[in-house]
Amino acid sequence: MVAVFGTLGFHPESLIPTIKSSQEVSRVVVFISPRSESKEAADQVEKYCSALGVRFDEVIIPDAYDLLSIAERIQDEVLDSRERGELAIFNIAGGTRVMSAAALLVCILEGLNAVYVHDDTGQEIMLPSLHMRYSSALTEMEKEVLMFLLKHQGRELSQKDIAAGMGLHKATVNHHVKMLLEKGAVRLVPKDKDNRTKVVKVEDSMRLLLR
Amino acid sequence: MAMRAIPFDRLVVITSQDNTFRDEYQDILQINRISRTPVETLMVDKFDLMGSFAAIVNSIQHHKEMRDKVAINISGGTVLLADAALLAAFQTGVDAYHVDDRVIKLPVLRNASIEERLSSDQRRTLLRLEGNTDLAALQKEAGPEAARTLKDLRTLKKMGLVQVGLGDGVTWVSLTRMGEYYRKALQRPSR
């Protein structure tokens, strides 16, 4: 079973070549903005799928310019598809620049095949990606520390606070924070009212690595 | 907004030839001339995603070689250019930002390039594959390392880099398109 995913703008032609070239497509999922032109393009893709006897699902992205919320919505669908046991291919050629970037980001993070269709030639270009989750570059303990930090994002947490909060030895936390610093997953910043103490900060986007 | 949000002391503008006549590009040059910040322009073909990607990767590697700390802003340009920049950031493990009304740092990790995600044995196995390779011959050549080679091939297949086929009673192993791409990347001299 193959699921073709695609961000779609106003032109169905950006997605059709991928449905055509993929074998055993059982489902097509399009991500569109609420604009009527996108809906019309999606309707045309739906007609095409219906003629092929392929299931068609449409996901409306309420804000086509909010990168992280789009990436999260796309990731939900991709993870759901993985649970269904589908092989997924993602066409990132359509939609806004932000929608396309969000889709590519999810492809990199989830290890999906991503393709781009050339505007003029209609040629499909496969983009480099590994079939492995990007988060596999982190250890389980590193993920747990990140999760703890994201859960308490509003607070200023030193390594000592993290150790106390997670019930771990301070040296253990120091080691994992050091590794996360080397990997660029967290950063140390001076505490607001005490410059001598450093607190560990994590970017909101790291959430995408931990789902 | 990105120029205010991301500190820098040297700027590389990635654009296509036709955009150099636009006011936005001239404004960037003007602003940085006033602040005496060196600006370099990387010309790419805005219709060639993989070509743009390769040019950006090369430029990043060149600046890394000069011991610059590199950050990339993916929020400008065409869809294709933004995608090429995003791919290049993950490929090279440099900080990447998307800037609109807020600054979003993307979840790029520094140790997750292809070179770093494959073990040295897996890299060696990938480099040994050219065209259709007879699996039995490959194992024989590996000698006492045959079991490990087989294990590496399984992992590379799972990653989508290697495919296995049968023909004339022989099991063939070959690289996928993605495998070919990464093989070339591994062959490039590391900077």
Short mmCIF file of C-alpha atoms in Angstrom, two decimals:
data_model
loop_
_atom_site.label_atom_id
_atom_site.label_comp_id
_atom_site.label_asym_id
_atom_site.label_seq_id
_atom_site.Cartn_x
_atom_site.Cartn_y
_atom_site.Cartn_z
CA MET A 1 0.00 0.00 0.00
CA VAL A 2 1.39 3.34 -1.06
CA ALA A 3 0.13 6.69 0.18
CA VAL A 4 0.93 9.77 -1.89
CA PHE A 5 1.04 12.94 0.19
CA GLY A 6 1.16 16.38 -1.34
CA THR A 7 1.03 20.04 -0.49
CA LEU A 8 -1.26 21.63 -3.04
CA GLY A 9 -1.56 25.21 -4.22
CA PHE A 10 -3.74 26.29 -7.12
CA HIS A 11 -2.40 23.83 -9.68
CA PRO A 12 -3.30 20.11 -9.59
CA GLU A 13 -0.57 19.50 -12.22
CA SER A 14 2.05 19.75 -9.49
CA LEU A 15 0.74 16.59 -7.82
CA ILE A 16 -0.68 14.41 -10.62
CA PRO A 17 2.74 13.20 -11.93
CA THR A 18 3.52 11.63 -8.54
CA ILE A 19 0.18 9.78 -8.43
CA LYS A 20 0.84 8.61 -12.01
CA SER A 21 4.40 7.47 -11.41
CA SER A 22 3.84 5.70 -8.08
CA GLN A 23 2.84 2.05 -8.18
CA GLU A 24 0.00 0.55 -6.12
CA VAL A 25 -1.27 3.88 -4.78
CA SER A 26 -4.06 3.20 -2.33
CA ARG A 27 -4.53 6.68 -0.89
CA VAL A 28 -3.81 10.30 -1.75
CA VAL A 29 -3.65 12.94 0.99
CA VAL A 30 -3.52 16.61 0.06
CA PHE A 31 -2.76 19.55 2.34
CA ILE A 32 -4.41 22.76 1.20
CA SER A 33 -5.02 26.29 2.43
CA PRO A 34 -8.65 27.38 2.95
CA ARG A 35 -8.57 29.48 -0.28
CA SER A 36 -11.17 28.62 -2.91
CA GLU A 37 -8.48 28.19 -5.63
CA SER A 38 -6.79 25.48 -3.54
CA LYS A 39 -10.14 23.78 -2.93
CA GLU A 40 -10.76 23.77 -6.70
CA ALA A 41 -7.35 22.22 -7.33
CA ALA A 42 -8.06 19.59 -4.65
CA ASP A 43 -11.43 18.81 -6.28
CA GLN A 44 -9.65 18.10 -9.56
CA VAL A 45 -7.18 15.78 -7.86
CA GLU A 46 -10.12 14.07 -6.13
CA LYS A 47 -11.80 13.50 -9.54
CA TYR A 48 -8.58 12.03 -10.88
CA CYS A 49 -8.29 9.71 -7.85
CA SER A 50 -11.91 8.71 -8.13
CA ALA A 51 -11.35 7.66 -11.76
CA LEU A 52 -8.45 5.49 -10.59
CA GLY A 53 -10.42 4.07 -7.65
CA VAL A 54 -7.96 5.58 -5.18
CA ARG A 55 -9.08 6.93 -1.80
CA PHE A 56 -8.70 10.69 -1.46
CA ASP A 57 -8.26 12.63 1.80
CA GLU A 58 -8.07 16.38 2.12
CA VAL A 59 -6.52 18.24 5.06
CA ILE A 60 -7.21 21.95 5.33
CA ILE A 61 -4.38 23.94 6.86
CA PRO A 62 -6.01 26.95 8.56
CA ASP A 63 -2.89 29.14 8.52
CA ALA A 64 -0.73 28.37 5.49
CA TYR A 65 2.07 30.61 6.84
CA ASP A 66 2.63 29.10 10.32
CA LEU A 67 5.55 26.73 9.77
CA LEU A 68 5.49 24.80 13.05
CA SER A 69 1.73 24.24 13.22
CA ILE A 70 1.71 23.10 9.56
CA ALA A 71 4.62 20.72 10.23
CA GLU A 72 2.81 19.28 13.27
CA ARG A 73 -0.39 18.74 11.27
CA ILE A 74 1.50 17.06 8.44
CA GLN A 75 3.46 14.94 10.90
CA ASP A 76 0.17 13.74 12.48
CA GLU A 77 -0.94 12.41 9.09
CA VAL A 78 2.44 10.86 8.33
CA LEU A 79 2.57 9.07 11.69
CA ASP A 80 -1.00 7.86 11.20
CA SER A 81 -0.04 6.55 7.75
CA ARG A 82 2.93 4.74 9.26
CA GLU A 83 0.62 3.04 11.75
CA ARG A 84 -1.56 1.88 8.86
CA GLY A 85 1.52 0.24 7.37
CA GLU A 86 1.51 2.44 4.27
CA LEU A 87 4.62 3.28 2.28
CA ALA A 88 4.59 7.04 1.90
CA ILE A 89 5.91 9.37 -0.75
CA PHE A 90 5.59 13.13 -0.36
CA ASN A 91 5.25 15.62 -3.19
CA ILE A 92 6.30 19.01 -1.82
CA ALA A 93 5.93 21.02 -5.04
CA GLY A 94 2.62 22.77 -4.36
CA GLY A 95 1.24 25.18 -1.77
CA THR A 96 2.84 28.19 -0.17
CA ARG A 97 6.58 28.37 0.41
CA VAL A 98 5.94 27.74 4.12
CA MET A 99 3.72 24.71 3.44
CA SER A 100 6.34 23.21 1.14
CA ALA A 101 9.13 23.85 3.67
CA ALA A 102 7.02 22.33 6.48
CA ALA A 103 6.38 19.23 4.36
CA LEU A 104 10.07 18.89 3.51
CA LEU A 105 10.95 19.31 7.17
CA VAL A 106 8.61 16.43 8.10
CA CYS A 107 10.07 14.28 5.30
CA ILE A 108 13.58 14.82 6.69
CA LEU A 109 12.50 14.18 10.28
CA GLU A 110 10.47 11.06 9.46
CA GLY A 111 12.77 9.66 6.76
CA LEU A 112 10.21 9.85 3.92
CA ASN A 113 10.80 9.98 0.18
CA ALA A 114 10.23 13.55 -0.94
CA VAL A 115 9.76 14.57 -4.56
CA TYR A 116 9.52 17.88 -6.35
CA VAL A 117 7.87 18.36 -9.73
CA HIS A 118 9.58 20.86 -12.02
CA ASP A 119 7.21 23.72 -12.94
CA ASP A 120 8.01 23.73 -16.65
CA THR A 121 9.04 20.20 -17.53
CA GLY A 122 6.72 18.31 -15.15
CA GLN A 123 9.73 16.12 -14.34
CA GLU A 124 9.79 14.51 -10.90
CA ILE A 125 12.94 15.13 -8.88
CA MET A 126 13.65 12.89 -5.91
CA LEU A 127 15.20 14.75 -2.99
CA PRO A 128 17.93 13.23 -0.83
CA SER A 129 16.67 11.70 2.40
CA LEU A 130 17.45 8.65 4.49
CA HIS A 131 14.72 6.17 5.43
CA MET A 132 15.37 6.64 9.11
CA ARG A 133 13.91 8.95 11.69
CA TYR A 134 16.10 11.98 12.29
CA SER A 135 15.56 11.61 16.02
CA SER A 136 17.58 8.37 15.92
CA ALA A 137 20.61 10.68 16.22
CA LEU A 138 19.53 11.25 19.83
CA THR A 139 19.74 8.70 22.63
CA GLU A 140 16.65 7.77 24.68
CA MET A 141 17.98 9.67 27.68
CA GLU A 142 18.69 12.76 25.57
CA LYS A 143 15.09 12.61 24.33
CA GLU A 144 13.83 12.36 27.91
CA VAL A 145 15.81 15.42 28.95
CA LEU A 146 14.47 17.33 25.94
CA MET A 147 10.93 16.23 26.77
CA PHE A 148 11.35 17.40 30.35
CA LEU A 149 12.63 20.78 29.14
CA LEU A 150 9.79 21.20 26.66
CA LYS A 151 7.23 20.32 29.34
CA HIS A 152 8.65 23.04 31.58
CA GLN A 153 9.47 25.51 28.82
CA GLY A 154 8.25 28.59 30.69
CA ARG A 155 10.62 27.94 33.59
CA GLU A 156 14.32 28.72 33.94
CA LEU A 157 15.90 25.34 34.69
CA SER A 158 19.53 24.83 35.63
CA GLN A 159 21.12 21.39 35.27
CA LYS A 160 20.63 20.98 39.02
CA ASP A 161 16.89 21.71 38.65
CA ILE A 162 16.61 19.20 35.81
CA ALA A 163 18.34 16.53 37.91
CA ALA A 164 15.96 17.17 40.81
CA GLY A 165 12.89 17.28 38.56
CA MET A 166 13.77 14.07 36.73
CA GLY A 167 15.02 12.24 39.82
CA LEU A 168 18.48 11.73 38.31
CA HIS A 169 22.00 12.26 39.56
CA LYS A 170 23.39 15.71 38.66
CA ALA A 171 26.43 14.15 36.94
CA THR A 172 24.11 12.07 34.72
CA VAL A 173 22.15 15.16 33.69
CA ASN A 174 25.37 17.14 33.12
CA HIS A 175 26.58 14.44 30.74
CA HIS A 176 23.34 14.36 28.70
CA VAL A 177 23.09 18.16 28.60
CA LYS A 178 26.70 18.30 27.39
CA MET A 179 25.85 15.87 24.57
CA LEU A 180 22.71 17.85 23.69
CA LEU A 181 24.79 21.05 23.60
CA GLU A 182 27.27 19.41 21.22
CA LYS A 183 24.39 18.32 18.99
CA GLY A 184 22.93 21.82 18.99
CA ALA A 185 19.66 20.65 20.56
CA VAL A 186 19.84 22.96 23.61
CA ARG A 187 21.72 26.08 24.62
CA LEU A 188 22.90 27.54 27.91
CA VAL A 189 21.86 31.09 28.78
CA PRO A 190 22.45 33.15 31.92
CA LYS A 191 19.57 33.09 34.41
CA ASP A 192 17.47 36.26 34.41
CA LYS A 193 18.34 37.56 37.86
CA ASP A 194 21.57 35.67 38.45
CA ASN A 195 24.19 35.91 35.72
CA ARG A 196 26.40 33.31 37.42
CA THR A 197 23.83 30.56 36.99
CA LYS A 198 23.22 29.10 33.54
CA VAL A 199 19.84 27.72 32.53
CA VAL A 200 19.18 25.19 29.78
CA LYS A 201 16.95 26.37 26.94
CA VAL A 202 15.34 24.31 24.22
CA GLU A 203 13.78 25.51 20.98
CA ASP A 204 10.06 24.95 20.52
CA SER A 205 10.69 23.22 17.17
CA MET A 206 12.50 20.35 18.96
CA ARG A 207 8.99 19.11 19.78
CA LEU A 208 8.87 17.77 16.22
CA LEU A 209 11.72 15.37 17.03
CA LEU A 210 9.96 13.80 19.99
CA ARG A 211 6.59 12.69 18.63
CA MET B 1 13.65 41.08 10.06
CA ALA B 2 16.03 38.10 9.73
CA MET B 3 19.03 40.48 9.59
CA ARG B 4 17.95 41.93 12.93
CA ALA B 5 17.16 38.59 14.54
CA ILE B 6 20.20 36.54 13.52
CA PRO B 7 23.56 38.08 14.42
CA PHE B 8 26.14 37.97 11.61
CA ASP B 9 29.35 39.60 10.50
CA ARG B 10 29.33 38.36 6.92
CA LEU B 11 26.34 37.81 4.65
CA VAL B 12 25.87 35.44 1.74
CA VAL B 13 22.79 36.26 -0.33
CA ILE B 14 21.52 33.27 -2.29
CA THR B 15 19.59 34.42 -5.31
CA SER B 16 19.12 34.10 -9.04
CA GLN B 17 20.47 36.52 -11.65
CA ASP B 18 17.10 38.18 -12.38
CA ASN B 19 16.58 39.02 -8.71
CA THR B 20 19.74 41.12 -8.55
CA PHE B 21 17.83 43.87 -10.38
CA ARG B 22 15.10 43.97 -7.74
CA ASP B 23 14.88 46.69 -5.11
CA GLU B 24 14.96 44.17 -2.23
CA TYR B 25 18.36 42.88 -3.29
CA GLN B 26 19.72 46.40 -3.82
CA ASP B 27 18.35 47.38 -0.37
CA ILE B 28 20.23 44.50 1.28
CA LEU B 29 23.48 45.60 -0.41
CA GLN B 30 22.87 49.20 0.61
CA ILE B 31 22.11 48.41 4.28
CA ASN B 32 25.22 46.26 4.61
CA ARG B 33 27.37 48.81 2.80
CA ILE B 34 26.38 51.32 5.48
CA SER B 35 27.20 48.86 8.29
CA ARG B 36 30.41 47.81 6.45
CA THR B 37 29.37 44.17 6.50
CA PRO B 38 30.92 42.10 3.70
CA VAL B 39 28.26 40.71 1.38
CA GLU B 40 28.79 37.91 -1.08
CA THR B 41 26.20 36.76 -3.62
CA LEU B 42 25.71 33.11 -4.44
CA MET B 43 24.03 32.88 -7.85
CA VAL B 44 21.82 29.86 -8.40
CA ASP B 45 19.36 28.73 -11.05
CA LYS B 46 16.02 29.27 -9.34
CA PHE B 47 14.43 26.45 -11.36
CA ASP B 48 17.07 23.86 -10.46
CA LEU B 49 16.44 22.53 -6.96
CA MET B 50 19.26 20.00 -6.79
CA GLY B 51 21.73 22.41 -8.42
CA SER B 52 20.80 25.12 -5.91
CA PHE B 53 21.07 22.60 -3.08
CA ALA B 54 24.56 21.54 -4.21
CA ALA B 55 25.70 25.18 -4.56
CA ILE B 56 24.44 26.03 -1.05
CA VAL B 57 26.09 22.94 0.46
CA ASN B 58 29.39 23.91 -1.21
CA SER B 59 29.16 27.46 0.05
CA ILE B 60 28.38 26.31 3.61
CA GLN B 61 31.31 23.89 3.53
CA HIS B 62 33.59 26.62 2.19
CA HIS B 63 32.64 28.94 5.04
CA LYS B 64 32.94 26.18 7.62
CA GLU B 65 36.44 25.57 6.28
CA MET B 66 37.18 29.23 6.96
CA ARG B 67 36.08 28.51 10.56
CA ASP B 68 32.96 30.65 10.18
CA LYS B 69 29.95 29.69 12.25
CA VAL B 70 27.26 29.36 9.62
CA ALA B 71 23.53 29.97 10.01
CA ILE B 72 20.99 29.91 7.21
CA ASN B 73 17.71 31.75 6.85
CA ILE B 74 15.23 29.73 4.80
CA SER B 75 12.38 32.22 4.79
CA GLY B 76 13.15 34.14 1.59
CA GLY B 77 13.16 33.41 -2.12
CA THR B 78 11.05 31.02 -4.15
CA VAL B 79 9.55 27.74 -2.86
CA LEU B 80 12.34 25.89 -4.62
CA LEU B 81 15.11 28.04 -3.14
CA ALA B 82 13.71 27.78 0.40
CA ASP B 83 13.50 23.99 0.04
CA ALA B 84 17.07 23.82 -1.29
CA ALA B 85 18.29 25.88 1.67
CA LEU B 86 16.39 23.72 4.17
CA LEU B 87 17.82 20.52 2.69
CA ALA B 88 21.32 22.01 2.74
CA ALA B 89 20.99 23.00 6.41
CA PHE B 90 20.07 19.46 7.46
CA GLN B 91 22.70 17.96 5.17
CA THR B 92 25.49 20.04 6.69
CA GLY B 93 24.14 20.40 10.25
CA VAL B 94 24.16 24.20 10.41
CA ASP B 95 21.67 26.34 12.33
CA ALA B 96 18.59 27.13 10.24
CA TYR B 97 15.97 29.76 10.87
CA HIS B 98 12.55 30.55 9.56
CA VAL B 99 11.64 34.15 10.22
CA ASP B 100 8.17 35.68 9.88
CA ASP B 101 6.60 37.60 12.73
CA ARG B 102 8.69 35.43 15.05
CA VAL B 103 12.05 33.69 14.74
CA ILE B 104 11.89 29.90 14.57
CA LYS B 105 15.09 27.92 14.92
CA LEU B 106 14.61 24.61 13.11
CA PRO B 107 15.48 21.30 14.81
CA VAL B 108 18.77 20.72 12.98
CA LEU B 109 21.24 18.49 14.86
CA ARG B 110 24.98 18.86 14.39
CA ASN B 111 25.80 15.17 14.30
CA ALA B 112 23.20 13.97 11.86
CA SER B 113 24.73 14.39 8.40
CA ILE B 114 24.97 11.25 6.25
CA GLU B 115 28.66 10.88 7.10
CA GLU B 116 27.85 10.88 10.79
CA ARG B 117 24.78 8.65 10.63
CA LEU B 118 26.54 5.75 8.91
CA SER B 119 29.17 3.67 10.69
CA SER B 120 32.61 3.45 9.07
CA ASP B 121 31.82 -0.15 7.99
CA GLN B 122 28.53 0.94 6.43
CA ARG B 123 30.31 3.75 4.59
CA ARG B 124 32.93 1.33 3.30
CA THR B 125 30.23 -1.11 2.10
CA LEU B 126 28.34 1.71 0.36
CA LEU B 127 31.52 2.83 -1.41
CA ARG B 128 32.24 -0.73 -2.60
CA LEU B 129 28.98 -0.98 -4.52
CA GLU B 130 29.09 -0.01 -8.16
CA GLY B 131 26.48 -1.13 -10.67
CA ASN B 132 25.05 -4.59 -9.99
CA THR B 133 27.29 -6.42 -7.54
CA ASP B 134 27.07 -10.18 -6.98
CA LEU B 135 26.21 -10.64 -3.30
CA ALA B 136 28.10 -13.95 -3.03
CA ALA B 137 31.23 -12.38 -4.57
CA LEU B 138 30.92 -9.43 -2.23
CA GLN B 139 30.75 -11.72 0.80
CA LYS B 140 33.68 -13.78 -0.45
CA GLU B 141 35.73 -10.64 -0.91
CA ALA B 142 34.84 -9.56 2.64
CA GLY B 143 36.35 -12.81 4.01
CA PRO B 144 36.02 -13.02 7.79
CA GLU B 145 33.99 -9.78 7.69
CA ALA B 146 31.26 -11.40 5.52
CA ALA B 147 28.65 -11.53 8.30
CA ARG B 148 29.24 -7.88 9.15
CA THR B 149 29.02 -6.88 5.47
CA LEU B 150 25.66 -8.67 5.21
CA LYS B 151 24.42 -6.90 8.32
CA ASP B 152 25.56 -3.53 6.90
CA LEU B 153 23.79 -4.26 3.62
CA ARG B 154 20.57 -5.00 5.50
CA THR B 155 20.83 -1.69 7.34
CA LEU B 156 21.63 0.21 4.13
CA LYS B 157 18.61 -1.44 2.47
CA LYS B 158 16.40 -0.37 5.37
CA MET B 159 17.68 3.19 4.94
CA GLY B 160 16.67 3.09 1.28
CA LEU B 161 20.23 3.22 -0.03
CA VAL B 162 20.59 -0.33 -1.34
CA GLN B 163 18.30 -2.65 -3.29
CA VAL B 164 18.50 -6.38 -3.82
CA GLY B 165 17.48 -8.27 -6.95
CA LEU B 166 17.55 -11.78 -8.39
CA GLY B 167 18.67 -12.69 -11.90
CA ASP B 168 20.24 -15.73 -13.61
CA GLY B 169 20.34 -17.51 -10.28
CA VAL B 170 22.45 -14.74 -8.78
CA THR B 171 21.53 -12.33 -6.01
CA TRP B 172 22.53 -8.82 -7.04
CA VAL B 173 23.00 -5.85 -4.79
CA SER B 174 22.95 -2.35 -6.18
CA LEU B 175 22.54 1.22 -5.02
CA THR B 176 19.19 2.98 -5.25
CA ARG B 177 19.09 6.49 -6.72
CA MET B 178 19.41 7.79 -3.20
CA GLY B 179 22.31 5.42 -2.56
CA GLU B 180 24.07 6.73 -5.68
CA TYR B 181 23.57 10.26 -4.45
CA TYR B 182 25.03 9.53 -1.02
CA ARG B 183 27.88 7.50 -2.49
CA LYS B 184 28.89 10.56 -4.48
CA ALA B 185 28.54 12.71 -1.36
CA LEU B 186 30.83 10.35 0.58
CA GLN B 187 33.39 10.42 -2.21
CA ARG B 188 33.65 14.22 -2.07
CA PRO B 189 36.77 15.24 -0.16
CA SER B 190 35.74 16.22 3.35
CA ARG B 191 36.54 19.80 4.25
#
